[in-house]
Amino acid sequence: MSYIKTKFRKLRILVVSLVVILLLVIVAGLSGIAYYKHSLTAVDPSCGEADCEAISFVVEENDSVASVAEELEKNGLIRSALVFRLYYKLEAKDLVIQSGEYSISKDMPVKKIAQNFNAGPDMQVFTITFLPGGTLADARTRLKAKGYTDAEITEAFNKDYDHELLASKPKDASLEGYIYGETYEFYVGTPVEEILIRTFDQMQSEIEELNIEQGFKAQGLSLHEGIVLASVVQKESGIIPGDMPQVAQVFLLRLQLGIPLGSDAIIGYYADQQDPNRDKTDMSYLTTTPCPWNSRNCVGLPPSAISAPGAGALEAVANPAEGDYLYFLTGDDGKMYYGRTEAEHNANIQNHCHEMCGYL
């Protein structure tokens, strides 16, 4: 009888031991799963809210999953190199790691990092903004700030482009006025020529959407002539966009009557081309500037635009305000004043333009 009891006791101890071992295995397994899942999460999930900095991470041509995992852990970009390797064996068998440079931040989970590696190295992008009223000189400055050389920019500016927007532009006219003011995004390394074509595309799209070319034709202007006049309207009334249609009316009436446009902005543009550092209080340019740029003495439009017109200026020339004004000026108070006669214009100068009319 004691023998049976002893056997039973040993069996019970064995069963208990097995149960304990099984429980330990289960606990260990659950802990392992929890550890595995936790290790797949981002090292710092909240840093995205704090605008955490992305780290440049380079994968060499012959790097293995193991070596990449070690480097990621060393840089604090993943929690565990072992778990990273296990992830590729268990869940990411079909994903590859392509060589190249990647931007990785601590708010990226392992799954996202693996997807990036599979998609290939980052294509870095940059934005560039060209402003309405800006000139080719302004565009050059902005392009140089993005790393382009003077030689690259000059070559692009002088290139003969086959684009619908430029169809009516005289061969000897520059691209002044055609770099449409907007913010654009490009891949790093995009040639300047492609950047310019993108601005042409944007301007052409605006012209078509707003029926600008038809409006120009109604005013007796080609597309190029309309853009040139819009560039003058932009410079003369850029700070007061609501006045653009009336300013356009003045210039269009002057063209119709065959009298000089009388735009000091045109003379000022020419003077800037001759001497970018000139004294703008020196009014001698009013008499020394030759035709066709001296808009006080010469009839007709200047040979090229003097700035990049925005949509408002283009629309103003295409659809000018009604009226028979022949004169306008921007007063010292920032308001626009109009006159039908030279006497009215002189009175406006006397009453409203002491400081502004002293600059060219």
Short mmCIF file of C-alpha atoms in Angstrom, two decimals:
data_model
loop_
_atom_site.label_atom_id
_atom_site.label_comp_id
_atom_site.label_asym_id
_atom_site.label_seq_id
_atom_site.Cartn_x
_atom_site.Cartn_y
_atom_site.Cartn_z
CA MET A 1 0.00 0.00 0.00
CA SER A 2 2.85 2.36 0.84
CA TYR A 3 4.37 1.48 -2.49
CA ILE A 4 1.24 2.70 -4.30
CA LYS A 5 1.20 5.88 -2.27
CA THR A 6 4.83 6.54 -3.11
CA LYS A 7 4.14 6.01 -6.81
CA PHE A 8 1.16 8.31 -6.70
CA ARG A 9 3.16 10.97 -4.89
CA LYS A 10 5.91 10.83 -7.51
CA LEU A 11 3.36 11.01 -10.32
CA ARG A 12 1.70 14.03 -8.71
CA ILE A 13 5.07 15.76 -8.34
CA LEU A 14 5.81 15.03 -11.99
CA VAL A 15 2.46 16.40 -13.15
CA VAL A 16 2.83 19.49 -11.03
CA SER A 17 6.34 19.97 -12.36
CA LEU A 18 5.15 19.63 -15.91
CA VAL A 19 2.32 22.05 -15.30
CA VAL A 20 4.74 24.53 -13.75
CA ILE A 21 7.14 24.11 -16.66
CA LEU A 22 4.28 24.52 -19.12
CA LEU A 23 3.12 27.67 -17.35
CA LEU A 24 6.67 29.02 -17.39
CA VAL A 25 6.92 28.27 -21.10
CA ILE A 26 3.60 30.01 -21.73
CA VAL A 27 4.62 33.01 -19.66
CA ALA A 28 7.97 33.13 -21.38
CA GLY A 29 6.27 32.83 -24.76
CA LEU A 30 3.81 35.58 -23.97
CA SER A 31 6.62 37.75 -22.65
CA GLY A 32 8.63 37.01 -25.77
CA ILE A 33 5.72 37.97 -28.01
CA ALA A 34 5.16 41.13 -26.02
CA TYR A 35 8.86 41.96 -26.24
CA TYR A 36 8.85 41.24 -29.98
CA LYS A 37 5.83 43.44 -30.64
CA HIS A 38 7.17 46.22 -28.42
CA SER A 39 10.52 46.12 -30.20
CA LEU A 40 8.77 46.68 -33.52
CA THR A 41 7.36 50.00 -32.34
CA ALA A 42 9.07 53.35 -32.86
CA VAL A 43 11.90 54.21 -30.49
CA ASP A 44 10.22 57.53 -29.73
CA PRO A 45 6.63 57.62 -31.07
CA SER A 46 6.01 61.11 -29.69
CA CYS A 47 8.99 62.83 -31.29
CA GLY A 48 7.00 63.43 -34.45
CA GLU A 49 4.91 65.91 -32.48
CA ALA A 50 8.11 67.64 -31.38
CA ASP A 51 9.39 67.76 -34.97
CA CYS A 52 12.18 65.25 -34.36
CA GLU A 53 15.10 65.42 -36.72
CA ALA A 54 15.48 62.79 -39.43
CA ILE A 55 18.85 61.02 -39.53
CA SER A 56 20.66 60.27 -42.76
CA PHE A 57 21.19 56.50 -42.92
CA VAL A 58 23.25 54.92 -45.70
CA VAL A 59 22.87 51.31 -46.84
CA GLU A 60 25.91 50.10 -48.73
CA GLU A 61 25.71 47.84 -51.77
CA ASN A 62 26.50 44.54 -50.02
CA ASP A 63 25.03 45.23 -46.57
CA SER A 64 23.10 42.31 -45.05
CA VAL A 65 19.95 42.51 -42.96
CA ALA A 66 22.08 41.73 -39.91
CA SER A 67 24.58 44.54 -40.57
CA VAL A 68 21.80 47.03 -41.30
CA ALA A 69 20.05 45.97 -38.08
CA GLU A 70 23.20 46.53 -36.04
CA GLU A 71 23.73 50.01 -37.51
CA LEU A 72 20.11 50.96 -36.93
CA GLU A 73 20.33 49.91 -33.28
CA LYS A 74 23.67 51.67 -32.86
CA ASN A 75 22.10 54.92 -34.16
CA GLY A 76 19.14 54.55 -31.82
CA LEU A 77 16.68 54.14 -34.69
CA ILE A 78 15.31 50.73 -33.62
CA ARG A 79 14.91 49.04 -30.25
CA SER A 80 16.48 45.68 -31.08
CA ALA A 81 18.70 44.45 -33.90
CA LEU A 82 17.64 40.85 -33.10
CA VAL A 83 13.95 41.66 -33.42
CA PHE A 84 14.64 43.58 -36.66
CA ARG A 85 16.25 40.42 -38.10
CA LEU A 86 13.39 38.26 -36.85
CA TYR A 87 10.89 40.61 -38.47
CA TYR A 88 12.53 40.06 -41.86
CA LYS A 89 12.41 36.27 -41.34
CA LEU A 90 8.84 36.11 -40.05
CA GLU A 91 6.92 39.00 -41.55
CA ALA A 92 8.96 40.69 -44.27
CA LYS A 93 10.26 37.78 -46.31
CA ASP A 94 9.28 39.44 -49.58
CA LEU A 95 10.85 42.81 -48.75
CA VAL A 96 14.36 43.73 -49.86
CA ILE A 97 16.80 46.32 -48.58
CA GLN A 98 18.01 48.53 -51.41
CA SER A 99 21.29 50.38 -51.15
CA GLY A 100 21.25 54.16 -50.96
CA GLU A 101 20.69 57.04 -48.58
CA TYR A 102 17.54 57.22 -46.44
CA SER A 103 16.04 59.71 -44.00
CA ILE A 104 14.97 57.84 -40.86
CA SER A 105 13.61 59.32 -37.65
CA LYS A 106 12.91 57.85 -34.23
CA ASP A 107 9.15 58.08 -34.68
CA MET A 108 9.24 55.44 -37.45
CA PRO A 109 8.29 51.83 -36.49
CA VAL A 110 10.23 48.90 -37.93
CA LYS A 111 7.49 48.22 -40.48
CA LYS A 112 7.81 51.73 -41.89
CA ILE A 113 11.61 51.51 -42.02
CA ALA A 114 11.39 48.18 -43.84
CA GLN A 115 8.91 49.62 -46.33
CA ASN A 116 11.25 52.53 -47.01
CA PHE A 117 14.17 50.17 -47.60
CA ASN A 118 12.03 48.16 -50.00
CA ALA A 119 10.86 51.26 -51.89
CA GLY A 120 14.40 52.50 -52.41
CA PRO A 121 16.47 55.54 -51.35
CA ASP A 122 14.84 58.89 -50.72
CA MET A 123 14.30 61.37 -53.52
CA GLN A 124 15.11 64.65 -51.78
CA VAL A 125 12.85 67.56 -52.71
CA PHE A 126 13.05 71.33 -52.35
CA THR A 127 10.63 74.20 -52.82
CA ILE A 128 11.27 77.46 -54.61
CA THR A 129 9.03 80.51 -54.75
CA PHE A 130 8.91 83.02 -57.59
CA LEU A 131 6.86 86.12 -56.80
CA PRO A 132 4.43 88.09 -58.97
CA GLY A 133 6.24 91.30 -59.85
CA GLY A 134 9.61 89.54 -59.70
CA THR A 135 12.20 89.90 -62.46
CA LEU A 136 14.72 87.57 -64.06
CA ALA A 137 17.30 89.05 -61.68
CA ASP A 138 15.09 88.04 -58.74
CA ALA A 139 14.64 84.56 -60.20
CA ARG A 140 18.40 84.22 -60.61
CA THR A 141 18.92 85.10 -56.95
CA ARG A 142 16.35 82.53 -55.83
CA LEU A 143 17.82 79.80 -58.04
CA LYS A 144 21.34 80.52 -56.80
CA ALA A 145 20.07 80.22 -53.23
CA LYS A 146 19.02 76.65 -54.14
CA GLY A 147 22.54 75.76 -55.28
CA TYR A 148 22.42 76.44 -59.02
CA THR A 149 25.41 78.17 -60.63
CA ASP A 150 25.35 81.36 -62.68
CA ALA A 151 26.40 79.33 -65.72
CA GLU A 152 23.50 76.89 -65.32
CA ILE A 153 21.00 79.70 -64.86
CA THR A 154 22.32 81.78 -67.77
CA GLU A 155 22.23 78.79 -70.10
CA ALA A 156 18.63 78.05 -69.11
CA PHE A 157 17.57 81.69 -69.45
CA ASN A 158 19.08 81.89 -72.95
CA LYS A 159 17.69 78.59 -74.22
CA ASP A 160 15.19 78.58 -77.09
CA TYR A 161 12.13 76.79 -75.68
CA ASP A 162 9.43 75.21 -77.81
CA HIS A 163 6.46 76.00 -75.59
CA GLU A 164 2.94 77.18 -76.41
CA LEU A 165 3.25 80.06 -73.96
CA LEU A 166 6.24 81.47 -75.86
CA ALA A 167 4.80 81.09 -79.36
CA SER A 168 4.24 84.84 -79.85
CA LYS A 169 7.38 85.97 -78.00
CA PRO A 170 9.89 87.62 -80.36
CA LYS A 171 13.10 85.65 -80.71
CA ASP A 172 15.20 88.51 -79.36
CA ALA A 173 12.96 89.08 -76.31
CA SER A 174 14.12 87.64 -73.00
CA LEU A 175 12.11 85.35 -70.72
CA GLU A 176 11.26 88.34 -68.55
CA GLY A 177 7.62 88.05 -67.53
CA TYR A 178 7.29 84.34 -68.22
CA ILE A 179 8.51 82.86 -64.92
CA TYR A 180 5.11 82.63 -63.30
CA GLY A 181 4.92 83.63 -59.65
CA GLU A 182 4.09 80.57 -57.56
CA THR A 183 5.65 78.14 -55.07
CA TYR A 184 6.93 74.97 -56.74
CA GLU A 185 8.38 71.67 -55.50
CA PHE A 186 11.16 69.84 -57.35
CA TYR A 187 13.50 66.92 -56.80
CA VAL A 188 17.05 67.92 -55.91
CA GLY A 189 19.11 67.96 -59.10
CA THR A 190 16.26 69.04 -61.38
CA PRO A 191 17.83 71.07 -64.23
CA VAL A 192 17.00 74.77 -64.36
CA GLU A 193 15.41 74.23 -67.78
CA GLU A 194 12.83 71.88 -66.25
CA ILE A 195 12.09 74.36 -63.49
CA LEU A 196 11.42 77.09 -66.05
CA ILE A 197 9.22 74.81 -68.16
CA ARG A 198 7.17 74.05 -65.06
CA THR A 199 6.58 77.78 -64.55
CA PHE A 200 5.61 78.12 -68.22
CA ASP A 201 3.14 75.25 -67.80
CA GLN A 202 1.63 76.92 -64.74
CA MET A 203 1.25 80.26 -66.51
CA GLN A 204 -0.27 78.62 -69.59
CA SER A 205 -2.71 76.77 -67.36
CA GLU A 206 -3.79 80.05 -65.70
CA ILE A 207 -4.17 81.75 -69.08
CA GLU A 208 -6.38 78.96 -70.41
CA GLU A 209 -8.46 78.69 -67.24
CA LEU A 210 -9.18 82.43 -67.15
CA ASN A 211 -9.61 82.85 -70.95
CA ILE A 212 -6.83 85.43 -70.86
CA GLU A 213 -5.71 85.10 -74.47
CA GLN A 214 -9.23 85.76 -75.77
CA GLY A 215 -9.38 88.86 -73.58
CA PHE A 216 -6.05 90.06 -74.95
CA LYS A 217 -7.31 89.62 -78.51
CA ALA A 218 -10.37 91.70 -77.67
CA GLN A 219 -7.95 94.51 -76.69
CA GLY A 220 -5.98 94.09 -79.92
CA LEU A 221 -3.02 92.42 -78.22
CA SER A 222 -1.13 89.23 -78.92
CA LEU A 223 -0.36 86.91 -76.03
CA HIS A 224 3.16 88.34 -75.72
CA GLU A 225 1.93 91.94 -75.90
CA GLY A 226 -0.71 91.22 -73.29
CA ILE A 227 1.88 89.71 -70.95
CA VAL A 228 4.17 92.72 -71.47
CA LEU A 229 1.39 95.16 -70.62
CA ALA A 230 0.28 93.01 -67.67
CA SER A 231 3.85 93.15 -66.34
CA VAL A 232 3.67 96.95 -66.40
CA VAL A 233 0.28 96.91 -64.66
CA GLN A 234 1.75 94.54 -62.06
CA LYS A 235 4.65 96.90 -61.27
CA GLU A 236 2.57 100.07 -61.34
CA SER A 237 -0.20 98.78 -59.08
CA GLY A 238 1.19 95.65 -57.43
CA ILE A 239 0.62 97.00 -53.93
CA ILE A 240 -2.97 97.93 -54.82
CA PRO A 241 -4.25 94.90 -56.78
CA GLY A 242 -7.85 96.15 -56.71
CA ASP A 243 -6.80 99.06 -58.94
CA MET A 244 -5.25 96.88 -61.64
CA PRO A 245 -8.29 96.91 -64.00
CA GLN A 246 -8.41 100.72 -63.93
CA VAL A 247 -4.66 101.04 -64.44
CA ALA A 248 -4.97 98.64 -67.39
CA GLN A 249 -7.76 100.88 -68.78
CA VAL A 250 -5.41 103.88 -68.71
CA PHE A 251 -2.62 102.08 -70.58
CA LEU A 252 -4.97 100.51 -73.13
CA LEU A 253 -6.55 103.88 -73.90
CA ARG A 254 -3.10 105.43 -74.34
CA LEU A 255 -2.13 102.65 -76.76
CA GLN A 256 -5.39 103.18 -78.64
CA LEU A 257 -4.77 106.94 -78.91
CA GLY A 258 -1.15 106.45 -79.96
CA ILE A 259 0.39 108.38 -77.05
CA PRO A 260 3.26 107.26 -74.78
CA LEU A 261 2.32 104.97 -71.90
CA GLY A 262 3.98 107.32 -69.42
CA SER A 263 5.05 104.46 -67.13
CA ASP A 264 8.03 105.30 -64.96
CA ALA A 265 8.18 101.62 -64.00
CA ILE A 266 9.33 100.85 -67.55
CA ILE A 267 12.07 103.48 -67.39
CA GLY A 268 13.03 102.27 -63.91
CA TYR A 269 13.33 98.69 -65.17
CA TYR A 270 15.65 99.74 -67.99
CA ALA A 271 17.72 101.82 -65.56
CA ASP A 272 18.04 98.82 -63.22
CA GLN A 273 19.32 96.69 -66.10
CA GLN A 274 22.00 99.28 -66.79
CA ASP A 275 22.96 99.78 -63.15
CA PRO A 276 21.38 97.56 -60.47
CA ASN A 277 22.96 99.72 -57.74
CA ARG A 278 21.81 103.08 -59.11
CA ASP A 279 20.57 105.98 -57.00
CA LYS A 280 16.80 105.77 -57.40
CA THR A 281 16.38 109.40 -56.47
CA ASP A 282 18.39 110.39 -59.56
CA MET A 283 15.66 111.50 -61.98
CA SER A 284 18.07 112.07 -64.88
CA TYR A 285 17.06 108.67 -66.26
CA LEU A 286 13.78 110.26 -67.35
CA THR A 287 15.66 112.13 -70.07
CA THR A 288 18.66 109.87 -70.74
CA THR A 289 16.75 106.60 -71.26
CA PRO A 290 16.46 105.93 -75.02
CA CYS A 291 13.55 104.59 -77.01
CA PRO A 292 11.84 102.17 -76.98
CA TRP A 293 12.32 102.10 -73.18
CA ASN A 294 11.58 105.75 -72.46
CA SER A 295 7.83 105.40 -71.98
CA ARG A 296 7.45 109.14 -71.41
CA ASN A 297 8.64 109.91 -74.94
CA CYS A 298 8.15 106.70 -76.93
CA VAL A 299 4.85 105.31 -78.20
CA GLY A 300 4.01 101.64 -77.76
CA LEU A 301 4.97 98.77 -75.50
CA PRO A 302 8.51 98.07 -74.31
CA PRO A 303 10.36 95.26 -76.11
CA SER A 304 9.87 92.83 -73.23
CA ALA A 305 8.01 92.48 -69.97
CA ILE A 306 9.41 94.27 -66.94
CA SER A 307 8.23 91.78 -64.31
CA ALA A 308 6.33 88.54 -63.87
CA PRO A 309 2.61 89.38 -63.96
CA GLY A 310 0.31 87.56 -61.60
CA ALA A 311 -3.20 86.35 -62.39
CA GLY A 312 -4.70 89.68 -61.26
CA ALA A 313 -2.62 91.72 -63.71
CA LEU A 314 -3.29 89.29 -66.56
CA GLU A 315 -7.03 89.46 -65.91
CA ALA A 316 -6.91 93.24 -65.66
CA VAL A 317 -5.48 93.60 -69.17
CA ALA A 318 -7.84 90.98 -70.54
CA ASN A 319 -10.85 92.61 -68.85
CA PRO A 320 -10.04 96.27 -68.06
CA ALA A 321 -12.32 98.56 -66.10
CA GLU A 322 -14.54 100.99 -67.92
CA GLY A 323 -13.49 104.64 -68.03
CA ASP A 324 -11.67 107.33 -69.97
CA TYR A 325 -8.81 108.11 -67.61
CA LEU A 326 -5.47 108.96 -69.19
CA TYR A 327 -3.45 109.46 -66.01
CA PHE A 328 -2.92 107.78 -62.65
CA LEU A 329 -0.47 107.90 -59.78
CA THR A 330 0.09 106.23 -56.43
CA GLY A 331 -0.16 108.80 -53.67
CA ASP A 332 1.94 109.01 -50.55
CA ASP A 333 -1.04 107.52 -48.69
CA GLY A 334 -0.92 104.36 -50.83
CA LYS A 335 -4.08 105.20 -52.72
CA MET A 336 -4.41 105.46 -56.49
CA TYR A 337 -5.52 108.76 -58.02
CA TYR A 338 -6.80 109.12 -61.60
CA GLY A 339 -7.16 112.02 -63.99
CA ARG A 340 -8.66 112.62 -67.42
CA THR A 341 -6.54 115.66 -68.24
CA GLU A 342 -2.97 116.73 -67.60
CA ALA A 343 -4.31 119.48 -65.37
CA GLU A 344 -6.14 116.95 -63.20
CA HIS A 345 -3.01 114.79 -63.08
CA ASN A 346 -0.81 117.72 -62.01
CA ALA A 347 -3.32 118.58 -59.31
CA ASN A 348 -3.15 114.98 -58.05
CA ILE A 349 0.64 115.21 -57.92
CA GLN A 350 0.46 118.50 -56.01
CA ASN A 351 -2.12 117.20 -53.55
CA HIS A 352 -1.16 113.56 -53.07
CA CYS A 353 2.34 112.74 -54.30
CA HIS A 354 5.24 114.61 -52.73
CA GLU A 355 7.42 111.66 -51.68
CA MET A 356 6.40 108.82 -54.01
CA CYS A 357 6.80 110.95 -57.12
CA GLY A 358 10.40 111.67 -56.19
CA TYR A 359 11.52 108.13 -56.99
CA LEU A 360 11.98 106.35 -60.28
#
